[in-house]
Coordinates of N, CA, C and O in Angstrom, one line a residue:
M1 N -9.3 -3.5 0.6 CA -9.8 -2.2 1.0 C -8.7 -1.2 1.2 O -8.9 -0.1 0.8
E2 N -7.6 -1.7 1.7 CA -6.5 -0.8 1.9 C -6.0 -0.2 0.6 O -5.6 1.0 0.6
I3 N -6.0 -1.0 -0.4 CA -5.5 -0.5 -1.7 C -6.5 0.6 -2.2 O -6.1 1.6 -2.7
Y4 N -7.8 0.3 -2.1 CA -8.8 1.3 -2.5 C -8.6 2.6 -1.8 O -8.5 3.7 -2.4
F5 N -8.4 2.6 -0.5 CA -8.3 3.8 0.2 C -6.9 4.5 -0.1 O -6.8 5.7 0.0
S6 N -5.9 3.7 -0.4 CA -4.7 4.3 -0.8 C -4.9 5.1 -2.1 O -4.3 6.2 -2.3
V7 N -5.6 4.5 -3.1 CA -5.9 5.2 -4.3 C -6.7 6.4 -4.1 O -6.4 7.5 -4.6
V8 N -7.7 6.3 -3.2 CA -8.5 7.5 -2.9 C -7.6 8.6 -2.3 O -7.7 9.8 -2.6
Q9 N -6.7 8.3 -1.4 CA -5.8 9.2 -0.8 C -5.0 10.0 -1.8 O -4.9 11.2 -1.8
R10 N -4.4 9.2 -2.8 CA -3.6 9.8 -3.8 C -4.3 10.5 -4.9 O -3.8 11.5 -5.3
K11 N -5.5 10.0 -5.2 CA -6.2 10.6 -6.4 C -7.3 11.6 -6.1 O -7.6 12.4 -6.9
V12 N -7.8 11.5 -4.8 CA -8.9 12.4 -4.5 C -8.6 13.4 -3.4 O -8.8 14.6 -3.5
V13 N -8.0 12.9 -2.3 CA -7.8 13.7 -1.1 C -6.6 14.6 -1.2 O -6.6 15.7 -0.7
S14 N -5.6 14.2 -1.9 CA -4.3 15.0 -2.0 C -4.3 15.7 -3.3 O -4.6 15.1 -4.3
P15 N -4.0 16.9 -3.4 CA -3.7 17.8 -2.3 C -5.0 18.2 -1.6 O -6.1 18.2 -2.1
N16 N -4.8 18.6 -0.4 CA -5.9 19.0 0.5 C -6.3 20.5 0.2 O -5.9 21.4 1.0
D17 N -7.0 20.7 -0.9 CA -7.3 22.0 -1.3 C -8.8 22.3 -1.3 O -9.3 23.1 -2.1
F18 N -9.5 21.7 -0.4 CA -11.0 21.8 -0.3 C -11.4 23.0 0.4 O -10.8 23.4 1.4
T19 N -12.5 23.6 0.0 CA -13.0 24.8 0.7 C -14.0 24.4 1.7 O -14.2 25.2 2.7
D20 N -14.7 23.3 1.5 CA -15.7 22.8 2.5 C -15.9 21.3 2.3 O -15.5 20.7 1.4
L21 N -16.7 20.7 3.2 CA -17.0 19.3 3.2 C -17.8 18.9 2.0 O -17.6 17.8 1.5
A22 N -18.7 19.7 1.5 CA -19.5 19.4 0.3 C -18.6 19.2 -0.9 O -18.8 18.3 -1.7
Q23 N -17.5 19.9 -1.0 CA -16.6 19.8 -2.1 C -15.9 18.4 -2.1 O -15.7 17.8 -3.1
I24 N -15.5 18.0 -0.9 CA -14.9 16.7 -0.7 C -15.9 15.6 -1.1 O -15.6 14.7 -1.8
G25 N -17.1 15.7 -0.6 CA -18.2 14.7 -1.0 C -18.4 14.7 -2.5 O -18.5 13.6 -3.1
D26 N -18.4 15.8 -3.1 CA -18.6 15.8 -4.6 C -17.5 15.1 -5.3 O -17.7 14.3 -6.2
R27 N -16.2 15.5 -4.9 CA -15.1 14.9 -5.5 C -15.1 13.4 -5.3 O -14.7 12.6 -6.2
L28 N -15.4 12.9 -4.1 CA -15.5 11.5 -3.8 C -16.5 10.8 -4.7 O -16.3 9.7 -5.2
R29 N -17.7 11.4 -4.9 CA -18.7 10.8 -5.7 C -18.3 10.7 -7.1 O -18.5 9.6 -7.8
V30 N -17.7 11.7 -7.7 CA -17.2 11.7 -9.0 C -16.2 10.6 -9.2 O -16.2 9.8 -10.2
F31 N -15.2 10.5 -8.2 CA -14.2 9.5 -8.3 C -14.8 8.1 -8.2 O -14.4 7.2 -9.0
E32 N -15.8 7.9 -7.3 CA -16.4 6.6 -7.2 C -17.1 6.1 -8.5 O -16.9 5.0 -8.9
D33 N -17.8 7.0 -9.1 CA -18.5 6.7 -10.4 C -17.4 6.3 -11.4 O -17.6 5.3 -12.1
R34 N -16.4 7.1 -11.5 CA -15.3 6.7 -12.5 C -14.6 5.4 -12.2 O -14.4 4.6 -13.0
Y35 N -14.3 5.3 -10.9 CA -13.6 4.1 -10.5 C -14.4 2.8 -10.7 O -13.9 1.8 -11.2
N36 N -15.7 2.9 -10.4 CA -16.6 1.7 -10.6 C -16.7 1.4 -12.1 O -16.9 0.2 -12.4
A37 N -16.6 2.4 -12.9 CA -16.8 2.1 -14.4 C -15.5 1.5 -15.0 O -15.6 0.8 -16.0
T38 N -14.4 1.8 -14.4 CA -13.1 1.4 -15.0 C -12.3 0.4 -14.2 O -11.3 -0.2 -14.7
A39 N -12.7 0.1 -13.0 CA -11.9 -0.8 -12.1 C -11.8 -2.2 -12.6 O -12.8 -2.7 -13.2
R40 N -10.7 -2.8 -12.4 CA -10.4 -4.2 -12.8 C -9.8 -4.9 -11.6 O -9.2 -4.2 -10.8
P41 N -10.0 -6.2 -11.5 CA -9.4 -6.9 -10.4 C -7.8 -6.7 -10.4 O -7.3 -6.7 -11.5
F42 N -7.2 -6.7 -9.3 CA -5.8 -6.5 -9.2 C -5.2 -7.9 -9.6 O -5.7 -8.9 -9.2
Q43 N -4.1 -7.8 -10.4 CA -3.4 -9.0 -10.8 C -2.2 -9.1 -9.8 O -1.2 -8.4 -10.0
W44 N -2.3 -9.9 -8.8 CA -1.3 -10.1 -7.8 C -0.1 -10.8 -8.4 O -0.2 -11.8 -9.0
K45 N 1.1 -10.2 -8.2 CA 2.3 -10.8 -8.7 C 3.1 -11.4 -7.6 O 4.1 -12.1 -7.8
F46 N 2.8 -11.0 -6.4 CA 3.6 -11.5 -5.2 C 2.9 -12.8 -4.7 O 1.8 -12.8 -4.2
T47 N 3.6 -13.9 -5.0 CA 3.0 -15.2 -4.7 C 3.4 -15.7 -3.2 O 4.2 -15.1 -2.6
A48 N 2.8 -16.8 -2.8 CA 3.1 -17.4 -1.5 C 4.6 -17.8 -1.5 O 5.3 -17.6 -0.5
S49 N 5.1 -18.2 -2.6 CA 6.5 -18.6 -2.7 C 7.4 -17.3 -2.6 O 8.4 -17.4 -1.9
D50 N 7.0 -16.2 -3.2 CA 7.7 -15.0 -3.0 C 7.8 -14.6 -1.5 O 8.8 -14.1 -1.0
L51 N 6.6 -14.7 -0.8 CA 6.6 -14.4 0.6 C 7.5 -15.3 1.4 O 8.2 -14.8 2.3
D52 N 7.5 -16.6 1.1 CA 8.4 -17.5 1.8 C 9.9 -17.1 1.6 O 10.7 -17.1 2.5
D53 N 10.2 -16.7 0.4 CA 11.6 -16.3 0.1 C 11.9 -15.0 0.8 O 13.0 -14.9 1.4
L54 N 11.0 -14.1 0.9 CA 11.3 -12.8 1.6 C 11.4 -13.1 3.1 O 12.4 -12.5 3.7
L55 N 10.6 -13.9 3.6 CA 10.7 -14.2 5.1 C 12.0 -14.9 5.4 O 12.6 -14.6 6.4
A56 N 12.5 -15.8 4.5 CA 13.7 -16.5 4.7 C 14.9 -15.5 4.7 O 15.8 -15.5 5.5
R57 N 14.9 -14.6 3.7 CA 15.9 -13.5 3.6 C 15.9 -12.7 4.9 O 17.0 -12.3 5.4
L58 N 14.7 -12.2 5.3 CA 14.7 -11.4 6.5 C 15.2 -12.2 7.7 O 15.9 -11.6 8.6
D59 N 14.9 -13.4 7.8 CA 15.3 -14.2 9.0 C 16.9 -14.4 8.9 O 17.5 -14.2 10.0
R60 N 17.4 -14.6 7.7 CA 18.9 -14.7 7.6 C 19.5 -13.3 8.0 O 20.5 -13.3 8.7
H61 N 18.9 -12.2 7.5 CA 19.5 -10.9 7.8 C 19.4 -10.6 9.3 O 20.4 -10.2 9.9
T62 N 18.3 -11.0 9.9 CA 18.2 -10.7 11.4 C 19.2 -11.6 12.2 O 19.9 -11.1 13.1
T63 N 19.4 -12.9 11.7 CA 20.3 -13.7 12.4 C 21.7 -13.2 12.2 O 22.5 -13.2 13.2
D64 N 22.1 -12.8 11.0 CA 23.4 -12.3 10.7 C 23.7 -11.1 11.6 O 24.8 -10.9 12.1
H65 N 22.7 -10.2 11.6 CA 22.8 -8.9 12.4 C 23.0 -9.2 13.9 O 23.9 -8.6 14.5
R66 N 22.3 -10.2 14.4 CA 22.5 -10.5 15.8 C 23.8 -11.1 16.1 O 24.5 -10.7 17.1
Q67 N 24.3 -11.9 15.2 CA 25.7 -12.5 15.4 C 26.7 -11.4 15.3 O 27.7 -11.4 16.1
E68 N 26.6 -10.5 14.4 CA 27.6 -9.4 14.3 C 27.5 -8.5 15.5 O 28.6 -8.1 16.1
S69 N 26.4 -8.2 16.1 CA 26.2 -7.4 17.3 C 26.8 -8.1 18.5 O 27.5 -7.5 19.3
S70 N 26.6 -9.4 18.6 CA 27.2 -10.2 19.7 C 28.7 -10.2 19.6 O 29.4 -10.1 20.6
A71 N 29.2 -10.4 18.4 CA 30.7 -10.4 18.2 C 31.3 -9.1 18.6 O 32.3 -9.0 19.2
A72 N 30.6 -8.0 18.2 CA 31.1 -6.7 18.5 C 31.1 -6.4 20.0 O 32.0 -5.8 20.6
L73 N 30.1 -6.9 20.7 CA 30.0 -6.7 22.2 C 31.0 -7.5 22.9 O 31.6 -7.1 23.9
A74 N 31.3 -8.7 22.4 CA 32.3 -9.6 23.0 C 33.8 -9.1 22.8 O 34.6 -9.4 23.6
A75 N 34.0 -8.3 21.8 CA 35.3 -7.8 21.5 C 35.8 -6.6 22.4 O 35.3 -6.1 23.3

């Protein structure tokens, strides 16, 4: 859902140049019709293994940063 609303934000709502609510509704309906006709499932490229690698890197970075901060405070 978040991806869909992100697309709506970028493709429909921005720029915010509407003169009234009816115009927003019209633009949303046109977008919805076109999106439903052309939408395809997202091909996720970020795997569970990628997530594990990212979390490990973040953990190492956080640990390294804490050690550097502690060493600086001790000096």
